[in-house]
mmCIF file with all atom_site columns, C-alpha atoms in Angstrom:
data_model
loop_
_atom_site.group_PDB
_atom_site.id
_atom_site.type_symbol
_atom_site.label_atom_id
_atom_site.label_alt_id
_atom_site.label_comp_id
_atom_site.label_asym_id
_atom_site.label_entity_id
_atom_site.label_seq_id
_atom_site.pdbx_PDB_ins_code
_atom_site.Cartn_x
_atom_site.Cartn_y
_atom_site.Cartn_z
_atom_site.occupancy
_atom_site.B_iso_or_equiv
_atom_site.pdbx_formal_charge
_atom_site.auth_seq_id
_atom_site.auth_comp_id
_atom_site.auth_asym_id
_atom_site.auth_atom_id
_atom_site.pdbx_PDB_model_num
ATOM 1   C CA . UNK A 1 1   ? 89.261  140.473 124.085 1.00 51.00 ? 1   UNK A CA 1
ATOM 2   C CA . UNK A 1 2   ? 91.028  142.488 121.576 1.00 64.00 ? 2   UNK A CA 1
ATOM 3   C CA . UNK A 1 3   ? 89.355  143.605 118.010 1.00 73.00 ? 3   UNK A CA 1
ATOM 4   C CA . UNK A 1 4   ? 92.524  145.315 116.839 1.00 76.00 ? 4   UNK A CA 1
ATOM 5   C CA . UNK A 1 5   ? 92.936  142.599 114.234 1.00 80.00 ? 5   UNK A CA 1
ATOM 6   C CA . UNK A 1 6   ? 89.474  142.625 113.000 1.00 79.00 ? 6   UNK A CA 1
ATOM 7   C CA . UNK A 1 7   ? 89.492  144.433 110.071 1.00 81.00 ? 7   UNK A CA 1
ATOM 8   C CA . UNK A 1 8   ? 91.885  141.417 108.719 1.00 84.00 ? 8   UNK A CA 1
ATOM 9   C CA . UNK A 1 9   ? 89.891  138.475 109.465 1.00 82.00 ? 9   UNK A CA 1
ATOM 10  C CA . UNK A 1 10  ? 86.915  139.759 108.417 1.00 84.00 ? 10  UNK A CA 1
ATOM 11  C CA . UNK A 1 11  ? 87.491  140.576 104.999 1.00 88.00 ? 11  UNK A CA 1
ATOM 12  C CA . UNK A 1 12  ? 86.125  138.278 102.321 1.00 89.00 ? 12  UNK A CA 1
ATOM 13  C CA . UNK A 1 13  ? 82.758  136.913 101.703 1.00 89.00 ? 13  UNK A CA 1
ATOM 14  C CA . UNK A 1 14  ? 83.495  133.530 99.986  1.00 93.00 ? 14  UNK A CA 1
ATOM 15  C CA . UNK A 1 15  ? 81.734  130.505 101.489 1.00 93.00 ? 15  UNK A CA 1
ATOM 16  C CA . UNK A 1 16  ? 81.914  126.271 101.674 1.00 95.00 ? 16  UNK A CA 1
ATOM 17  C CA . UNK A 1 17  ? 80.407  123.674 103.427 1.00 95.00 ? 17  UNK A CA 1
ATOM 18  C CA . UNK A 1 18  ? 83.619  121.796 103.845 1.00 94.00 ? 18  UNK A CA 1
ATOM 19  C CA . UNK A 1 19  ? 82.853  120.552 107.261 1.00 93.00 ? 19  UNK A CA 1
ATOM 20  C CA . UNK A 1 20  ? 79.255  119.455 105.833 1.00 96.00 ? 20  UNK A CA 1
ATOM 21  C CA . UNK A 1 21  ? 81.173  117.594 103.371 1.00 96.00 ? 21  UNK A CA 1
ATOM 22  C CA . UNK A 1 22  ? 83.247  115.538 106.230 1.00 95.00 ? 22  UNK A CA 1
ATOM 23  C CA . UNK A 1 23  ? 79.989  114.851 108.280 1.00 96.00 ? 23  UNK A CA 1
ATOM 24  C CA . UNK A 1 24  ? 78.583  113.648 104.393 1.00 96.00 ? 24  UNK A CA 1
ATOM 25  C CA . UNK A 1 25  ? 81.256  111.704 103.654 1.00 94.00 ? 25  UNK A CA 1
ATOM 26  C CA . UNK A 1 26  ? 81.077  109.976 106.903 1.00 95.00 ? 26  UNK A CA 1
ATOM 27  C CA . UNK A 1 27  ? 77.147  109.343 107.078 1.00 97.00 ? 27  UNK A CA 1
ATOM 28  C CA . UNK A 1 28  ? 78.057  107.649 103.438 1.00 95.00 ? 28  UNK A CA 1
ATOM 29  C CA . UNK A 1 29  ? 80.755  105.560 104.200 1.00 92.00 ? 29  UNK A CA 1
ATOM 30  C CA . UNK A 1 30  ? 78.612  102.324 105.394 1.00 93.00 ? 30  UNK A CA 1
ATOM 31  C CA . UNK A 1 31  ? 77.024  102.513 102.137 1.00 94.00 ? 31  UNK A CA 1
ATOM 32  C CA . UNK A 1 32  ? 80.162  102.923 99.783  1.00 91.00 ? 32  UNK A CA 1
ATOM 33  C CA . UNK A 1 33  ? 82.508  100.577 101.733 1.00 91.00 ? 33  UNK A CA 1
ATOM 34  C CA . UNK A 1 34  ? 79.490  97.792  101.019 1.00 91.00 ? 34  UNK A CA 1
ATOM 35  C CA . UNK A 1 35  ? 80.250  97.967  97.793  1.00 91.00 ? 35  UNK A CA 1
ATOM 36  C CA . UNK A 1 36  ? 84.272  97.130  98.302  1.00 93.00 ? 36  UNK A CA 1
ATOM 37  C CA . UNK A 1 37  ? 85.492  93.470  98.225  1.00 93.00 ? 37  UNK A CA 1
ATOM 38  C CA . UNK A 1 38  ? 86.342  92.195  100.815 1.00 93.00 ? 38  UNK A CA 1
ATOM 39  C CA . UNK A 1 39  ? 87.869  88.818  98.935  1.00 95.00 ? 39  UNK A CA 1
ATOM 40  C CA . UNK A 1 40  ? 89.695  88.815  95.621  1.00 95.00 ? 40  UNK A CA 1
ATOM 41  C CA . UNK A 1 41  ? 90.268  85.852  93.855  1.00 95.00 ? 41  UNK A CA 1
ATOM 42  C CA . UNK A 1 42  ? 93.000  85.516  91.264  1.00 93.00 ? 42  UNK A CA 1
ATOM 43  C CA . UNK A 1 43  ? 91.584  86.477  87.701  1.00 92.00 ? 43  UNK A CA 1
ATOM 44  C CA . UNK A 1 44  ? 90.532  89.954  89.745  1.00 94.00 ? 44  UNK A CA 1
ATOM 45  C CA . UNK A 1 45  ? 94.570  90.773  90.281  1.00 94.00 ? 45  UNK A CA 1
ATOM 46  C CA . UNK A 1 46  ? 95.913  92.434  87.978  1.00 93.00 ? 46  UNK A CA 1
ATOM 47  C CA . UNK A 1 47  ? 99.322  91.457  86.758  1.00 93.00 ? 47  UNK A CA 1
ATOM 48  C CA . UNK A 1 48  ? 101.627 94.093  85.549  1.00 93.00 ? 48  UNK A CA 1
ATOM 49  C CA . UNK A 1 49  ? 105.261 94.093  83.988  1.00 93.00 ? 49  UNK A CA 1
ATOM 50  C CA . UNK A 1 50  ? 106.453 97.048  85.268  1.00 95.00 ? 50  UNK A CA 1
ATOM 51  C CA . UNK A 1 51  ? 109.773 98.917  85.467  1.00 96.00 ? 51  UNK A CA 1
ATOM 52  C CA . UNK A 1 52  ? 110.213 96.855  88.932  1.00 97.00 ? 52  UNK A CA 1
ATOM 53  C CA . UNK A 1 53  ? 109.753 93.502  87.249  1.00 95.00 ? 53  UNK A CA 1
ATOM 54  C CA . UNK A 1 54  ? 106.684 91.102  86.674  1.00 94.00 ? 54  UNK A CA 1
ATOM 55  C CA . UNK A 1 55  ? 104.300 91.921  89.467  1.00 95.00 ? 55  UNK A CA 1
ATOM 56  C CA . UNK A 1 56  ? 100.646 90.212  90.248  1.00 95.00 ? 56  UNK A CA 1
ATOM 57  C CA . UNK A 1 57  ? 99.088  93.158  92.833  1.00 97.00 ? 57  UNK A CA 1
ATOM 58  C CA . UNK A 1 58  ? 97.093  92.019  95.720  1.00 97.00 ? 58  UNK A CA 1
ATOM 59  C CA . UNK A 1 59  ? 96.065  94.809  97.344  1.00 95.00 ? 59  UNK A CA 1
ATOM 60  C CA . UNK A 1 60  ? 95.865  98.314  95.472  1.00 94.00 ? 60  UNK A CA 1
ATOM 61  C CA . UNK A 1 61  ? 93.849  101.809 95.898  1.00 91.00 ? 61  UNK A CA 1
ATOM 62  C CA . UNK A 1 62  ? 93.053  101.147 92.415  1.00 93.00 ? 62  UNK A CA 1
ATOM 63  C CA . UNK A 1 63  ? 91.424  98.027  93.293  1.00 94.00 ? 63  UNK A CA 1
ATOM 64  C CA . UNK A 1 64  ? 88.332  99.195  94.899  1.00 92.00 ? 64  UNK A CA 1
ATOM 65  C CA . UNK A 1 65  ? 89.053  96.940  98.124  1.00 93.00 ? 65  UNK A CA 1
ATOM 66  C CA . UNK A 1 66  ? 88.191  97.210  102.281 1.00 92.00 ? 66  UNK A CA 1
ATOM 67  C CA . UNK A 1 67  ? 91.911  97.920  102.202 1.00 92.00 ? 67  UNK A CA 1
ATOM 68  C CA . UNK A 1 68  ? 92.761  101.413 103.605 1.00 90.00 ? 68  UNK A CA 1
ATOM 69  C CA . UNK A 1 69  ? 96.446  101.498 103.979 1.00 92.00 ? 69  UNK A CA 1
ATOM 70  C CA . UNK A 1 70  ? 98.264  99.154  102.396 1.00 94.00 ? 70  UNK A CA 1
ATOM 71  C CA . UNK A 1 71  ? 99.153  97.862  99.411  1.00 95.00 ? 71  UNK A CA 1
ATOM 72  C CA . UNK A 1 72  ? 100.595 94.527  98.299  1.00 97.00 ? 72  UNK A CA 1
ATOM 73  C CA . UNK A 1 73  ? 101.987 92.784  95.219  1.00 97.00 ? 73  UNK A CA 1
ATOM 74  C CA . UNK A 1 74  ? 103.647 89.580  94.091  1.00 97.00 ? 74  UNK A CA 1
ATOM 75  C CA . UNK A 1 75  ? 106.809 89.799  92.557  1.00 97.00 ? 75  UNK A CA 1
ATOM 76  C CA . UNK A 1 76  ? 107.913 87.272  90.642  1.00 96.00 ? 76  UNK A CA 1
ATOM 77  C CA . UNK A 1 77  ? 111.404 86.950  89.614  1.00 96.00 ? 77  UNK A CA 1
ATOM 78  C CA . UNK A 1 78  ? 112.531 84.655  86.611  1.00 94.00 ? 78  UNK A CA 1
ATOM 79  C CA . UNK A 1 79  ? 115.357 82.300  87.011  1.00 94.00 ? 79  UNK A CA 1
ATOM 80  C CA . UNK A 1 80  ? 118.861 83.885  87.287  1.00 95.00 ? 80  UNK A CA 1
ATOM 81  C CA . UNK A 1 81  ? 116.971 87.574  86.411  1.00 95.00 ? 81  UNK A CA 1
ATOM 82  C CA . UNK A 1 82  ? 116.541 90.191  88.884  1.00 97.00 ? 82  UNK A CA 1
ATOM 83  C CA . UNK A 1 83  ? 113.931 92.990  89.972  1.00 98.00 ? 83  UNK A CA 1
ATOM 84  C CA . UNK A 1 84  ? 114.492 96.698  89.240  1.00 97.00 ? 84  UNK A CA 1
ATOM 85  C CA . UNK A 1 85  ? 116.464 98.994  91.211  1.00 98.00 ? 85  UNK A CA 1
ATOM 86  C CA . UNK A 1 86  ? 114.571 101.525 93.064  1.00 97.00 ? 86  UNK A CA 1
ATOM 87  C CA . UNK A 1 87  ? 114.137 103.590 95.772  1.00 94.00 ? 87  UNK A CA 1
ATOM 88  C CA . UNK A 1 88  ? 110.797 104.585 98.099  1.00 92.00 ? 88  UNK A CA 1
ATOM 89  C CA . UNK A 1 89  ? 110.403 106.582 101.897 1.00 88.00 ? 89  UNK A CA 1
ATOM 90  C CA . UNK A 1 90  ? 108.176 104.214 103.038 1.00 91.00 ? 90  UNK A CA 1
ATOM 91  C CA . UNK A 1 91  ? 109.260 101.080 105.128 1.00 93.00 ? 91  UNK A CA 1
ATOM 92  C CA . UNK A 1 92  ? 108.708 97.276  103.170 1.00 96.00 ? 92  UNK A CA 1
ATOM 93  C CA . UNK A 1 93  ? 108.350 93.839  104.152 1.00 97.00 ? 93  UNK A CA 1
ATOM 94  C CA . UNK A 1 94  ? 108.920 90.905  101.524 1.00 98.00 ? 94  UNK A CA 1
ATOM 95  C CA . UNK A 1 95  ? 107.878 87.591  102.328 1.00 98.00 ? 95  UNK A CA 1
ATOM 96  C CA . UNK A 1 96  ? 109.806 84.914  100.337 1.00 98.00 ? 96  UNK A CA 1
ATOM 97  C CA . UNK A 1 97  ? 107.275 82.373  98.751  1.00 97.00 ? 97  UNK A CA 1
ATOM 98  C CA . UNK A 1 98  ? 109.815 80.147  96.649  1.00 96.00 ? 98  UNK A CA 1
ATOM 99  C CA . UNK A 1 99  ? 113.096 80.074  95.958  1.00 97.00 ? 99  UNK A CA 1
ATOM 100 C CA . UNK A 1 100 ? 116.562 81.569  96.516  1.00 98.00 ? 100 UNK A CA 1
ATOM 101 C CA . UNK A 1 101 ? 118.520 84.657  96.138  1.00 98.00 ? 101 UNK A CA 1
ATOM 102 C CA . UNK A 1 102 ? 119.806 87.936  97.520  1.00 98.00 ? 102 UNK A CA 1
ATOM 103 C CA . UNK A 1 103 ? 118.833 91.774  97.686  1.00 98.00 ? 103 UNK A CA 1
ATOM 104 C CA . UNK A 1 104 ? 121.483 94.590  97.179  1.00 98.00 ? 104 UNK A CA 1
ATOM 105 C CA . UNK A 1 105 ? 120.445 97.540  99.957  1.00 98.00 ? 105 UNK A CA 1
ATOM 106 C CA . UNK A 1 106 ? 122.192 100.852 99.385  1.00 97.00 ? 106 UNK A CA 1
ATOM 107 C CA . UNK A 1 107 ? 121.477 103.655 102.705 1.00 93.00 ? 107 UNK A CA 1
ATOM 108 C CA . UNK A 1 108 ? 121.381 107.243 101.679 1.00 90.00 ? 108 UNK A CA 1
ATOM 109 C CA . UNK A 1 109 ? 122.056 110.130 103.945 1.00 88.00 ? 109 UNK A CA 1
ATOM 110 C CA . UNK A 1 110 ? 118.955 111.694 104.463 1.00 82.00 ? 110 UNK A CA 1
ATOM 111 C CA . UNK A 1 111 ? 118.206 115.924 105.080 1.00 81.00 ? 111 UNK A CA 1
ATOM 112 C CA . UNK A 1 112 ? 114.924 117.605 105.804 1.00 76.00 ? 112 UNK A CA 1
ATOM 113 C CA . UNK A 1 113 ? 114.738 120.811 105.915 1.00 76.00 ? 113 UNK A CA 1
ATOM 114 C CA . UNK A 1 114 ? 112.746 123.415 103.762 1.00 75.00 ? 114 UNK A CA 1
ATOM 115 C CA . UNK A 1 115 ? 113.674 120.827 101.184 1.00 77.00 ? 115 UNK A CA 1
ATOM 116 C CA . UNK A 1 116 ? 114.214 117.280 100.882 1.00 77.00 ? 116 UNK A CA 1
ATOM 117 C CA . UNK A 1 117 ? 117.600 115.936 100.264 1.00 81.00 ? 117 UNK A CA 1
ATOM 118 C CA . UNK A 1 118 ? 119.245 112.439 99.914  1.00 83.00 ? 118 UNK A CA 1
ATOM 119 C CA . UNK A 1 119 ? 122.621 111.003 99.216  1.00 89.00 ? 119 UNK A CA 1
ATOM 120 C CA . UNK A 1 120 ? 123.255 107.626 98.682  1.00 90.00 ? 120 UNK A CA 1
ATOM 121 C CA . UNK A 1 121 ? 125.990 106.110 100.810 1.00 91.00 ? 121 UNK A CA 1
ATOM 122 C CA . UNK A 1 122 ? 129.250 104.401 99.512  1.00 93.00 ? 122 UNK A CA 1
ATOM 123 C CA . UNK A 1 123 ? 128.739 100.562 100.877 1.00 96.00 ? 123 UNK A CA 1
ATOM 124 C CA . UNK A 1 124 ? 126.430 98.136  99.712  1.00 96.00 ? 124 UNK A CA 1
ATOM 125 C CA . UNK A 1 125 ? 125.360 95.672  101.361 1.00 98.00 ? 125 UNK A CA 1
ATOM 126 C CA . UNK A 1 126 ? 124.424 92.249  100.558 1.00 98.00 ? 126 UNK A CA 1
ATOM 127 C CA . UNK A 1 127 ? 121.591 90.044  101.993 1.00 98.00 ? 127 UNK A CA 1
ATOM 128 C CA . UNK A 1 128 ? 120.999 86.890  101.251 1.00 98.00 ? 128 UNK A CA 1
ATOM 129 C CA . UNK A 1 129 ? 117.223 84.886  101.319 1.00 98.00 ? 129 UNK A CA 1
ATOM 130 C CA . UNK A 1 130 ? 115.602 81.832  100.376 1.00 98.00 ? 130 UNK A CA 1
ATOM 131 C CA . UNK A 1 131 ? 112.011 80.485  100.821 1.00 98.00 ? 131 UNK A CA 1
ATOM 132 C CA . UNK A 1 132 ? 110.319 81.326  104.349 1.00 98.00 ? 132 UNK A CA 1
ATOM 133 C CA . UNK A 1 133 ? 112.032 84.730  104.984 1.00 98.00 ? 133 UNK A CA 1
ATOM 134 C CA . UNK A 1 134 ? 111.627 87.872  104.946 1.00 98.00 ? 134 UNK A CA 1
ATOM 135 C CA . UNK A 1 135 ? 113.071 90.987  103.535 1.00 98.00 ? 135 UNK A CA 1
ATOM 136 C CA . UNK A 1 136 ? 113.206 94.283  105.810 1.00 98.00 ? 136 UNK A CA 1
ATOM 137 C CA . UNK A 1 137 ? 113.646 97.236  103.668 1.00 97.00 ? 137 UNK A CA 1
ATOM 138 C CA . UNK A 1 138 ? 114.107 100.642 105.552 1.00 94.00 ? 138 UNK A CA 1
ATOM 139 C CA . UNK A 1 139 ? 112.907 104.041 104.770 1.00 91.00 ? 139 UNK A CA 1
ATOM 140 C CA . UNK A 1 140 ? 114.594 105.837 101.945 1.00 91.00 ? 140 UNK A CA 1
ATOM 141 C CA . UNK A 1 141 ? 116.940 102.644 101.178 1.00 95.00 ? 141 UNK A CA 1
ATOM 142 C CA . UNK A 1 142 ? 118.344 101.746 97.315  1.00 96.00 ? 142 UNK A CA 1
ATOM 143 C CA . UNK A 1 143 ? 117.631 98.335  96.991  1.00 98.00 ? 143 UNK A CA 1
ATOM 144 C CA . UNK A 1 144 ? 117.225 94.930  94.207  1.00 98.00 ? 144 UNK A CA 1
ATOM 145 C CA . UNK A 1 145 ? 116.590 91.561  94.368  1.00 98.00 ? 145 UNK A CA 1
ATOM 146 C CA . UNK A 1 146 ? 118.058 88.773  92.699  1.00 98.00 ? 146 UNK A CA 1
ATOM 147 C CA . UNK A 1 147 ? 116.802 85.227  91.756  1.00 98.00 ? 147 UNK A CA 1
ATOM 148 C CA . UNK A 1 148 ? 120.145 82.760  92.939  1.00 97.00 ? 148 UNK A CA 1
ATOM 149 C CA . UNK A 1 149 ? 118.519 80.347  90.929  1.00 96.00 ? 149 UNK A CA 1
ATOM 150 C CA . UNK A 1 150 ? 119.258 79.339  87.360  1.00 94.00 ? 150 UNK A CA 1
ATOM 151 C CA . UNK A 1 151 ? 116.536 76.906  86.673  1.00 93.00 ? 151 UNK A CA 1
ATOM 152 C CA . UNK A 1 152 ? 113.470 78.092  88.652  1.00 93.00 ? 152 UNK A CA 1
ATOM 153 C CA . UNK A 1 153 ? 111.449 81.498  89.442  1.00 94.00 ? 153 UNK A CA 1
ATOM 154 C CA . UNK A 1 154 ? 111.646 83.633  92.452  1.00 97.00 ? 154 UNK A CA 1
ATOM 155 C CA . UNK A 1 155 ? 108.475 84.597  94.691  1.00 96.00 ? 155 UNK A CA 1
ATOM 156 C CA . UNK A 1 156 ? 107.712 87.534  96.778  1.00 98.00 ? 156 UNK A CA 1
ATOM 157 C CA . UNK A 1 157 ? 105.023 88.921  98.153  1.00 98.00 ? 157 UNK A CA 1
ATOM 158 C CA . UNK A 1 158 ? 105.541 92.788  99.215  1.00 98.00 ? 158 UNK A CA 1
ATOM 159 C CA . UNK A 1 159 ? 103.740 94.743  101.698 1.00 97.00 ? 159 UNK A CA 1
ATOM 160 C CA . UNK A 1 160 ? 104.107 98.589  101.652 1.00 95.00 ? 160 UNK A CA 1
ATOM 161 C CA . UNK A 1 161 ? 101.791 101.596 103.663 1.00 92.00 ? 161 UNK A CA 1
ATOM 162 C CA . UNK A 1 162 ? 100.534 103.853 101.546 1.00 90.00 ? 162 UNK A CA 1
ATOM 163 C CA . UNK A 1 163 ? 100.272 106.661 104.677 1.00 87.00 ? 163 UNK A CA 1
ATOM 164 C CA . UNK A 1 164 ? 103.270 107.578 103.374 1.00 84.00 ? 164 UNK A CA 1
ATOM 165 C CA . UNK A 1 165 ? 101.471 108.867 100.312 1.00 84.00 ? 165 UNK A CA 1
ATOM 166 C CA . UNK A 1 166 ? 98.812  110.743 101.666 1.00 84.00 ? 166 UNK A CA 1
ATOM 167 C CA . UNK A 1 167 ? 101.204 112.599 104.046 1.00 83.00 ? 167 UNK A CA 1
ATOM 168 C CA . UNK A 1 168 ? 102.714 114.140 101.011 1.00 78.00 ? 168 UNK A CA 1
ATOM 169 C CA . UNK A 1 169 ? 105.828 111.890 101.226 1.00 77.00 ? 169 UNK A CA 1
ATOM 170 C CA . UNK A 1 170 ? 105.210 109.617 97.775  1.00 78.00 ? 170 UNK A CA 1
ATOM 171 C CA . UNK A 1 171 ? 109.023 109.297 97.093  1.00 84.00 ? 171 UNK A CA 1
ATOM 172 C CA . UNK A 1 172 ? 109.583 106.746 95.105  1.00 90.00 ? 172 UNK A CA 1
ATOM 173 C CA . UNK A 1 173 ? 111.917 106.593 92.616  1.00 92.00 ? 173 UNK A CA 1
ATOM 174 C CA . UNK A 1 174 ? 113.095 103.882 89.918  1.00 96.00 ? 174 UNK A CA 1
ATOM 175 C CA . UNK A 1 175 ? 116.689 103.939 89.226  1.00 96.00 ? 175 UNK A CA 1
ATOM 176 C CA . UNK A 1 176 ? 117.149 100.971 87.270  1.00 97.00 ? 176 UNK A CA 1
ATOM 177 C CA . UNK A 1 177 ? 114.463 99.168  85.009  1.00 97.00 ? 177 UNK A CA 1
ATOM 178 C CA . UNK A 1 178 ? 113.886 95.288  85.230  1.00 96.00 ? 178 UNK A CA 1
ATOM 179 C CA . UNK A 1 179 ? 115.595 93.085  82.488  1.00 94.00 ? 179 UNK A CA 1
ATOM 180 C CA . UNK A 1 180 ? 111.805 91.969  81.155  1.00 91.00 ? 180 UNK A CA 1
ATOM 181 C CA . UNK A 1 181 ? 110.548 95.598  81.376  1.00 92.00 ? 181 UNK A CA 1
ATOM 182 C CA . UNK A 1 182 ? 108.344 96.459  78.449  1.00 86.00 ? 182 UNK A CA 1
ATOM 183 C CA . UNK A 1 183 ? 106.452 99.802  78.442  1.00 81.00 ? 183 UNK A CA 1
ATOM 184 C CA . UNK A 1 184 ? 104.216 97.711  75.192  1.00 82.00 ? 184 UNK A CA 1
ATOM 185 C CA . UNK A 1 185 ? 103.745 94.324  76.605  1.00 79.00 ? 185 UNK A CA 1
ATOM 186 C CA . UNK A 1 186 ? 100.587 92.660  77.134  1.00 79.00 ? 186 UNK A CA 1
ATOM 187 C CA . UNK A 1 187 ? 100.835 89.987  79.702  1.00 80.00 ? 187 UNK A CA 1
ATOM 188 C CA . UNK A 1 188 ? 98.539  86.836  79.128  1.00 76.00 ? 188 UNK A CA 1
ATOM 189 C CA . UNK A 1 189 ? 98.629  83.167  80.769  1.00 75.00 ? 189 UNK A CA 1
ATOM 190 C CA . UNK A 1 190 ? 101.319 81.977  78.078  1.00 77.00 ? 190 UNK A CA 1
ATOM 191 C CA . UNK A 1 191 ? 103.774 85.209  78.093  1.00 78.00 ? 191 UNK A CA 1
ATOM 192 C CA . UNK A 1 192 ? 104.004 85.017  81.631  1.00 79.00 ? 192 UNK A CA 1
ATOM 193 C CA . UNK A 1 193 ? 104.830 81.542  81.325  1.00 77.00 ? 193 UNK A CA 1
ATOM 194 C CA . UNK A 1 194 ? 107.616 82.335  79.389  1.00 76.00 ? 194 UNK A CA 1
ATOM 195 C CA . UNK A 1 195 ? 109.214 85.316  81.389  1.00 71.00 ? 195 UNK A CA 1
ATOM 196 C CA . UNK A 1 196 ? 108.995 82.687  84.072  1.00 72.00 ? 196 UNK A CA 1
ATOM 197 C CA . UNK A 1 197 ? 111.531 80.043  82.084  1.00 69.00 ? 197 UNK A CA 1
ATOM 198 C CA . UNK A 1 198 ? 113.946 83.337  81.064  1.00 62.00 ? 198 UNK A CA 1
ATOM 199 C CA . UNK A 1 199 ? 117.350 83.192  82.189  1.00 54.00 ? 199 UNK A CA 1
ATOM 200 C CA . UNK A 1 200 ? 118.938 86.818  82.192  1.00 47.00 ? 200 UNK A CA 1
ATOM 201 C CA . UNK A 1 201 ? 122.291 88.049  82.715  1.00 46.00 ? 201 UNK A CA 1
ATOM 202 C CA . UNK A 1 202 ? 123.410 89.989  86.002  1.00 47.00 ? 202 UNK A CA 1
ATOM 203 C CA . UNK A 1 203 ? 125.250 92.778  85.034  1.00 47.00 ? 203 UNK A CA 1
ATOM 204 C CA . UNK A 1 204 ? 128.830 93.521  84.815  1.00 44.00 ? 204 UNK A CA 1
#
C-alpha cells in the first residue's frame, strides 16, 4: 500500500462523534416519535392565508406529526377568486373536494448544470376540473387554479414530498399573490366565513 500521500491526510487533530450521534439519534427515535400524533383533529390545523390563497394544512414538519415526507394542505378557493401563481420542483397531486373550475399550467425549460436554470415556455395550457378529480402538477411547472363558480367555494386538498427539500432542491417560488392575501390578517371562524362568500375578479 502506498504512504506517499500520508503527510496530507494526517494533518489535523480536530475530533467529533458524528457517527455516535447517528447511532444516538437512532436508539432515541422510539422514544421521540411516541410523542408525535398520529391523529389530528381539526382545531389542531392550522389555517393560514398565505400568498397561495386561504389554506387549512394537514400535514406539516411544523406540526410535530408521524409524517416523514409529506406534506398536505386544504386549499380553499372563494367563489369566482383564484389561488396564487407559483412555481415549485417537486411533483403535486390535488384532489378536488367541491366544486368547479380550471388550473392554468405553464412548462419551463429546465438546465442543470453547475447552476440551475429555468425558462418558462410560451403556451399555456388550460385544464379544466370539478369535484372528484384530480390535479397532476409536474416538476418545475407555473401553475393557478381557478374557482368556475360564482356562488360557491372551491376545495382542494394538496399533497406535496418534502424529499425534495432535504435534497437541497426547495425551489419554490411565488409569482403571483392570491386576491385575499394579507401579510396582517388574522383568520378566525367568522373571517373565514367571509373570504368564503367573496366574489373576486379574474384578471384582465
Amino acid at each position: 500500500m502506498s504512504w506517499g500521500e500520508s503527510k496530507a491526510w494526517l494533518r489535523g487533530g480536530a475530533q467529533q462523534k458524528l457517527y455516535q450521534s447517528l447511532l444516538e439519534n437512532a436508539a432515541q427515535a422510539p422514544a421521540r416519535n411516541s410523542k408525535r400524533r398520529k391523529v389530528l383533529h381539526p382545531e389542531e390545523m392550522p389555517w393560514e392565508m398565505s400568498r397561495q390563497g386561504l389554506l387549512k394544512h394537514l400535514l406539516n414538519e411544523q406540526m410535530n406529526t408521524r409524517m416523514e415526507t409529506v406534506d398536505a394542505y386544504m386549499q380553499i378557493i372563494p367563489p369566482g377568486s383564484r389561488s396564487g401563481r407559483h412555481r415549485h420542483l417537486a411533483e403535486e397531486c390535488l384532489y378536488v373536494v367541491e366544486g368547479r373550475g380550471y388550473d392554468l399550467h405553464q412548462d419551463c425549460d429546465v438546465e442543470i448544470t453547475d447552476t440551475y436554470h429555468w425558462k418558462p415556455q410560451a403556451e399555456v395550457k388550460r385544464y379544466e376540473w370539478e369535484a372528484g378529480d384530480v390535479i397532476y402538477i409536474p416538476p418545475n411547472t407555473i401553475h393557478q387554479h381557478f374557482n368556475a363558480a360564482q356562488d360557491k367555494p372551491a376545495r382542494l386538498i394538496s399533497a406535496i414530498n418534502r424529499i425534495y427539500k432535504y435534497c437541497g432542491l426547495n425551489d419554490l417560488e411565488q409569482l403571483e399573490d392570491a386576491p385575499e392575501y394579507d401579510a396582517g390578517v388574522t383568520l378566525d371562524a367568522d373571517r373565514v366565513s367571509r373570504y368564503l362568500g367573496a366574489k373576486v375578479k379574474e384578471p384582465a
